[in-house]
Coordinates of C-alpha atoms in Angstrom, one line a residue:
M1 CA 4.8 -7.5 -9.1
T2 CA 1.3 -8.7 -9.9
S3 CA 0.4 -11.6 -12.1
L4 CA -1.6 -10.9 -15.3
D5 CA -4.4 -13.1 -14.1
L6 CA -4.7 -11.2 -10.8
A7 CA -4.5 -7.8 -12.7
Q8 CA -7.4 -8.9 -14.9
Q9 CA -9.4 -10.1 -11.9
R10 CA -8.9 -6.8 -10.1
L11 CA -10.0 -4.9 -13.2
R12 CA -13.1 -7.0 -13.6
A13 CA -14.0 -6.4 -9.9
F14 CA -13.5 -2.7 -10.3
A15 CA -15.6 -2.6 -13.4
E16 CA -18.4 -4.2 -11.4
E17 CA -17.9 -1.8 -8.5
A18 CA -18.0 1.3 -10.8
S19 CA -21.0 0.2 -12.8
A20 CA -23.5 1.8 -10.4
T21 CA -21.8 5.3 -10.3
S22 CA -19.3 5.7 -13.1
P23 CA -20.2 4.7 -16.7
L24 CA -16.8 5.8 -18.0
Y25 CA -14.8 3.8 -15.5
E26 CA -17.0 0.7 -15.9
H27 CA -16.6 1.0 -19.7
L28 CA -12.8 1.3 -19.5
A29 CA -12.1 -1.2 -16.7
S30 CA -14.3 -3.9 -18.3
R31 CA -12.4 -3.6 -21.6
A32 CA -9.0 -3.4 -19.9
A33 CA -9.7 -6.6 -18.1
A34 CA -10.2 -8.4 -21.4
D35 CA -7.1 -6.9 -23.0
P36 CA -3.9 -8.6 -21.9
E37 CA -1.7 -5.7 -23.1
V38 CA -3.5 -3.0 -21.2
A39 CA -4.1 -5.2 -18.1
G40 CA -0.4 -6.1 -18.2
L41 CA 0.4 -2.5 -17.4
L42 CA -1.0 -3.1 -13.9
T43 CA 1.4 -6.0 -13.2
A44 CA 4.0 -3.4 -12.4
A45 CA 2.1 -2.7 -9.1
G46 CA 2.6 -4.8 -6.0
E47 CA -0.2 -7.2 -5.2
E48 CA -1.4 -5.2 -2.2
N49 CA -1.9 -2.1 -4.3
A50 CA -2.8 -3.4 -7.8
S51 CA -6.4 -2.4 -8.6
G52 CA -8.5 -1.2 -11.5
E53 CA -8.8 2.1 -9.7
L54 CA -5.0 2.5 -9.6
L55 CA -4.7 1.9 -13.4
L56 CA -7.4 4.4 -14.1
A57 CA -6.0 7.0 -11.7
A58 CA -2.6 6.6 -13.6
A59 CA -4.5 7.2 -16.9
H60 CA -6.3 10.2 -15.4
R61 CA -3.0 11.7 -14.3
L62 CA -1.5 11.3 -17.8
V63 CA -4.6 12.8 -19.5
Q64 CA -4.4 15.7 -17.0
A65 CA -0.8 16.3 -18.3
E66 CA -2.0 16.4 -21.9
P67 CA -5.4 18.2 -21.6
F68 CA -5.7 18.8 -25.4
H69 CA -5.5 15.1 -26.3
Q70 CA -8.6 13.8 -28.0
L71 CA -9.2 11.5 -25.0
S72 CA -9.9 14.4 -22.8
N73 CA -13.3 14.9 -24.6
Y74 CA -14.5 11.8 -22.6
Y75 CA -13.2 13.2 -19.2
P76 CA -15.7 15.6 -17.6
S77 CA -12.9 16.4 -15.0
L78 CA -11.1 18.1 -17.9
G79 CA -14.2 19.7 -19.5
G80 CA -15.1 16.8 -21.7
T81 CA -18.8 16.3 -22.6
Y82 CA -18.7 13.1 -24.6
G83 CA -20.3 9.9 -23.2
A84 CA -18.5 6.6 -23.7
D85 CA -19.0 5.4 -27.3
E86 CA -17.3 3.2 -29.8
S87 CA -14.3 5.5 -30.1
T88 CA -13.5 5.7 -26.3
W89 CA -11.8 2.4 -25.8
P90 CA -9.6 2.5 -28.9
L91 CA -8.5 6.0 -27.9
F92 CA -7.8 5.0 -24.3
R93 CA -6.0 1.8 -25.3
D94 CA -3.7 3.6 -27.7
F95 CA -3.1 6.5 -25.3
L96 CA -1.9 4.1 -22.5
L97 CA 0.1 1.7 -24.6
E98 CA 2.0 4.7 -26.2
R99 CA 2.9 5.8 -22.7
A100 CA 3.4 2.3 -21.3
E101 CA 6.6 3.1 -19.3
R102 CA 5.0 6.2 -17.7
V103 CA 1.9 4.1 -16.7
R104 CA 4.1 1.4 -15.2
A105 CA 6.1 4.0 -13.3
L106 CA 3.0 5.5 -11.8
V107 CA 1.3 2.2 -10.8
S108 CA 4.6 0.9 -9.3
T109 CA 5.2 4.0 -7.1
Q110 CA 1.7 5.4 -6.2
V111 CA -1.2 4.1 -4.3
V112 CA -4.9 5.1 -4.6
Q113 CA -5.5 7.9 -2.1
S114 CA -9.2 8.6 -1.5
N115 CA -10.2 12.1 -0.2
E116 CA -14.0 12.2 0.1
V117 CA -14.6 15.5 1.8
R118 CA -18.4 14.9 1.7
R119 CA -17.9 12.4 4.5
A120 CA -17.4 15.4 6.8
A121 CA -21.2 15.8 6.7
L122 CA -21.6 12.3 8.1
L123 CA -19.1 12.9 10.9
Y124 CA -20.1 16.4 12.0
P125 CA -23.0 15.2 14.2
A126 CA -20.8 12.7 16.0
V127 CA -18.0 15.2 16.5
A128 CA -20.5 17.8 17.8
A129 CA -21.9 15.2 20.3
A130 CA -18.3 14.4 21.5
A131 CA -17.5 18.1 21.9
K132 CA -20.6 18.6 24.0
Q133 CA -19.6 15.7 26.2
A134 CA -16.0 17.1 26.5
G135 CA -17.4 20.4 27.6
G136 CA -15.0 22.7 25.8
P137 CA -12.7 23.1 22.8
I138 CA -11.4 19.8 21.5
G139 CA -8.4 18.4 19.7
L140 CA -9.4 16.9 16.4
V141 CA -7.3 13.9 15.1
E142 CA -7.9 12.2 11.8
V143 CA -6.7 8.6 11.7
A144 CA -5.5 7.0 8.4
T145 CA -5.5 10.3 6.8
T146 CA -4.2 11.1 3.3
A147 CA -4.5 14.9 2.9
G148 CA -6.3 15.7 6.1
L149 CA -9.5 17.1 4.4
L150 CA -11.8 15.8 7.2
L151 CA -9.8 18.0 9.6
G152 CA -11.5 21.0 8.1
L153 CA -14.8 19.7 9.5
D154 CA -15.3 22.7 11.7
Q155 CA -14.7 25.1 8.8
Y156 CA -17.3 23.7 6.4
S157 CA -21.0 24.5 6.4
Y158 CA -23.7 21.8 6.3
R159 CA -27.2 21.6 4.9
Y160 CA -29.1 18.5 6.0
Q161 CA -32.3 18.0 4.1
T162 CA -35.1 16.4 6.2
A163 CA -38.7 15.5 5.6
E164 CA -39.7 16.7 9.1
A165 CA -38.0 20.1 9.4
G166 CA -37.0 21.1 5.9
Q167 CA -33.3 22.1 5.7
V168 CA -31.3 21.9 8.9
V169 CA -28.2 24.1 8.7
A170 CA -25.0 23.7 10.7
G171 CA -21.5 25.0 10.6
P172 CA -20.2 28.6 10.0
A173 CA -22.5 30.7 7.8
K174 CA -19.8 32.1 5.5
A175 CA -17.8 28.9 5.0
A176 CA -16.0 28.6 1.7
L177 CA -17.3 25.0 1.3
G178 CA -20.9 23.9 1.8
L179 CA -21.9 20.2 2.0
H180 CA -25.3 18.8 1.5
C181 CA -26.6 15.5 3.0
A182 CA -30.0 13.9 3.2
L183 CA -31.0 13.2 6.8
E184 CA -33.7 10.6 7.4
L185 CA -35.1 9.3 10.6
A186 CA -35.4 5.6 11.6
P187 CA -38.7 4.7 13.2
G188 CA -38.9 6.3 16.6
A189 CA -35.9 8.5 16.2
A190 CA -35.8 12.3 16.7
L191 CA -33.8 14.8 14.8
P192 CA -30.3 15.5 16.3
K193 CA -29.6 18.9 17.7
L194 CA -26.7 20.2 15.6
P195 CA -24.7 23.2 16.9
K196 CA -23.7 26.1 14.6
T197 CA -20.1 25.6 15.5
V198 CA -17.7 23.1 17.0
K199 CA -14.7 24.7 18.8
V200 CA -11.5 23.1 17.8
A201 CA -8.3 24.2 19.5
A202 CA -5.8 21.8 17.8
K203 CA -5.7 19.5 14.8
A204 CA -3.5 16.6 13.8
G205 CA -3.6 13.7 11.4
I206 CA -1.7 10.4 11.1
G207 CA -1.4 8.1 8.1
V208 CA 1.1 5.9 6.4
A209 CA 2.0 8.5 3.8
P210 CA 0.2 11.8 4.3
A211 CA 0.1 14.0 1.2
D212 CA 1.4 17.6 1.2
L213 CA -1.3 19.8 -0.5
A214 CA 1.4 22.4 -1.2
D215 CA 3.4 19.9 -3.3
E216 CA 2.2 20.2 -7.0
D217 CA 2.9 16.6 -7.9
A218 CA 1.3 15.2 -4.8
Y219 CA -1.8 17.5 -5.4
A220 CA -2.1 16.4 -9.0
W221 CA -2.0 12.7 -8.0
L222 CA -4.8 13.3 -5.4
E223 CA -6.8 15.0 -8.2
A224 CA -6.2 12.0 -10.5
C225 CA -7.5 9.6 -7.8
V226 CA -10.9 11.3 -8.1
W227 CA -13.0 9.5 -10.7
A228 CA -12.9 11.5 -14.0
D229 CA -16.6 11.5 -14.6
Q230 CA -17.4 12.8 -11.2
P231 CA -16.4 16.5 -11.5
E232 CA -18.5 17.6 -8.5
R233 CA -16.3 15.5 -6.3
L234 CA -13.2 17.1 -7.9
R235 CA -14.7 20.6 -7.3
L236 CA -15.3 19.8 -3.6
F237 CA -11.8 18.4 -3.2
G238 CA -10.3 21.6 -4.7
V239 CA -12.3 23.9 -2.4
A240 CA -11.5 21.8 0.7
A241 CA -7.8 21.8 -0.2
G242 CA -7.9 25.6 -0.5
V243 CA -9.4 25.9 3.0
L244 CA -6.7 23.7 4.5
R245 CA -3.9 25.3 2.7
K246 CA -4.6 28.6 4.6
N247 CA -3.9 26.9 7.9
P248 CA -2.4 23.4 7.3
P249 CA -3.0 20.9 10.1
R250 CA -0.1 18.9 11.5
L251 CA 0.2 15.5 9.6
V252 CA 2.3 12.7 11.0
A253 CA 3.7 9.8 8.9
G254 CA 3.3 6.6 10.8
D255 CA 1.2 3.5 11.6
P256 CA -2.3 4.8 12.4
V257 CA -2.6 2.5 15.3
A258 CA 0.9 1.8 16.6
D259 CA 2.0 5.4 16.4
L260 CA -1.2 7.0 17.4
A261 CA 0.2 8.5 20.7
K262 CA 2.9 10.2 18.6
A263 CA 0.3 12.2 16.7
V264 CA -1.4 13.6 19.8
E265 CA 1.6 14.3 22.1
P266 CA 1.4 18.1 21.7
I267 CA -2.4 18.4 22.2
D268 CA -3.5 19.3 25.7
V269 CA -7.3 19.5 25.2
P270 CA -9.9 16.7 25.1
L271 CA -9.2 14.5 22.0
V272 CA -11.8 13.5 19.4
F273 CA -10.5 11.0 16.8
L274 CA -12.0 10.7 13.3
S275 CA -12.0 7.7 11.0
S276 CA -13.9 7.0 7.8
G277 CA -13.6 3.7 5.9
S278 CA -10.3 2.8 7.6
G279 CA -11.2 -0.7 8.7
L280 CA -9.2 -0.1 11.9
D281 CA -9.9 -1.0 15.5
L282 CA -8.5 1.9 17.5
T283 CA -9.9 0.9 20.8
P284 CA -6.7 -0.7 22.3
A285 CA -4.6 2.3 21.2
L286 CA -7.1 4.7 22.6
S287 CA -7.3 2.9 25.9
A288 CA -3.5 3.0 26.1
L289 CA -3.7 6.8 26.2
G290 CA -5.0 6.6 29.7
K291 CA -7.6 9.3 29.6
D292 CA -11.1 9.9 28.4
V293 CA -11.1 10.3 24.6
W294 CA -13.8 10.1 21.9
W295 CA -13.8 8.3 18.5
A296 CA -16.2 9.4 15.7
A297 CA -16.1 6.4 13.5
H298 CA -17.7 6.2 10.1
E299 CA -17.1 2.5 9.4
D300 CA -19.0 -0.4 7.8
G301 CA -21.9 1.7 6.8
E302 CA -22.5 3.1 10.3
L303 CA -21.7 6.3 12.2
R304 CA -20.7 5.5 15.8
L305 CA -19.5 7.6 18.7
I306 CA -17.2 5.6 21.0
R307 CA -16.0 6.9 24.3
V308 CA -12.9 5.3 25.8
G309 CA -11.7 6.0 29.3
E310 CA -11.4 4.9 32.9
S311 CA -15.0 3.7 32.9
G312 CA -14.4 1.4 29.9
V313 CA -15.6 1.6 26.3
Q314 CA -19.1 3.0 25.5
V315 CA -20.3 2.6 22.0
T316 CA -23.3 4.5 20.6
T317 CA -24.5 3.8 17.1
L318 CA -25.9 7.1 15.8
A319 CA -26.9 6.4 12.2
T320 CA -26.5 4.3 9.2
T321 CA -24.9 5.9 6.2
E322 CA -24.1 5.9 2.5
A323 CA -20.3 5.7 1.9
H324 CA -19.6 9.0 0.3
G325 CA -21.7 11.3 2.4
Q326 CA -25.0 11.5 0.5
R327 CA -27.3 10.2 3.3
L328 CA -27.7 9.6 7.0
V329 CA -30.4 7.6 8.6
W330 CA -30.5 8.7 12.2
R331 CA -31.4 6.2 14.9

């Protein structure tokens, strides 16, 4: 359980976070923080999970289940076209409080699961560089995964917009999902050479509670975790999920660090690990594998390629990034 005071603090913090990119969520979270009845719904969550984002994901899930409710007019994810106005908060407040037990059930049993497939465009250059060093097909392993969307990295196409060379294209030409990313150069840097394909022989992911994209309830919750006024993110999620459903990767439930070896046991080709926003230090676990491996790490606003093996740990910072895959500044 979470105290009301902490729930209100988390809602205020989320409203501030959302203010730059989500007018709807900033509007709702800021008002929820000032309303003890609505903020009180979040107290059903444990302190480690309670967040404004969780409450709004729960609300999104319930609006999804009632797409003809008047509130859906304010949810672009459901075809709504209204901007936040004087009617939005009263509608939202009444909707949640009338379904208070369902809201509490969701926030007490679910966690926010972010699946930002656009980050594949940030990671592709690092994975391509690792595959070149490995000299052959690789095993791709996503660490701290939720649905494994980054494991489709070799199946997506990429268009990097540059000032120096126009559009740089990578990935398979007829991919179902195309991702766009601005690619800028730091002073003195040269454009990276990006291959058309990366050969991946095996895939695996490990996370505390990986989601099964074939499970309707799990899939609906993943959709609900996408912010409701960012329908393009929802579209990309749906297309990427469709790609992975055709050939699902092996996802292992476990501690992303302590159980890392368990995830890679069946893979007998050079290993390239992926992480994005995990906050984890994989170096000790990678060293314990006792062979040369690579880690494409999108962490703390940087893209790094880390090689771990008998010769020690070699870290190369390739670029600085924006969190959701919009821009790379190559070094």
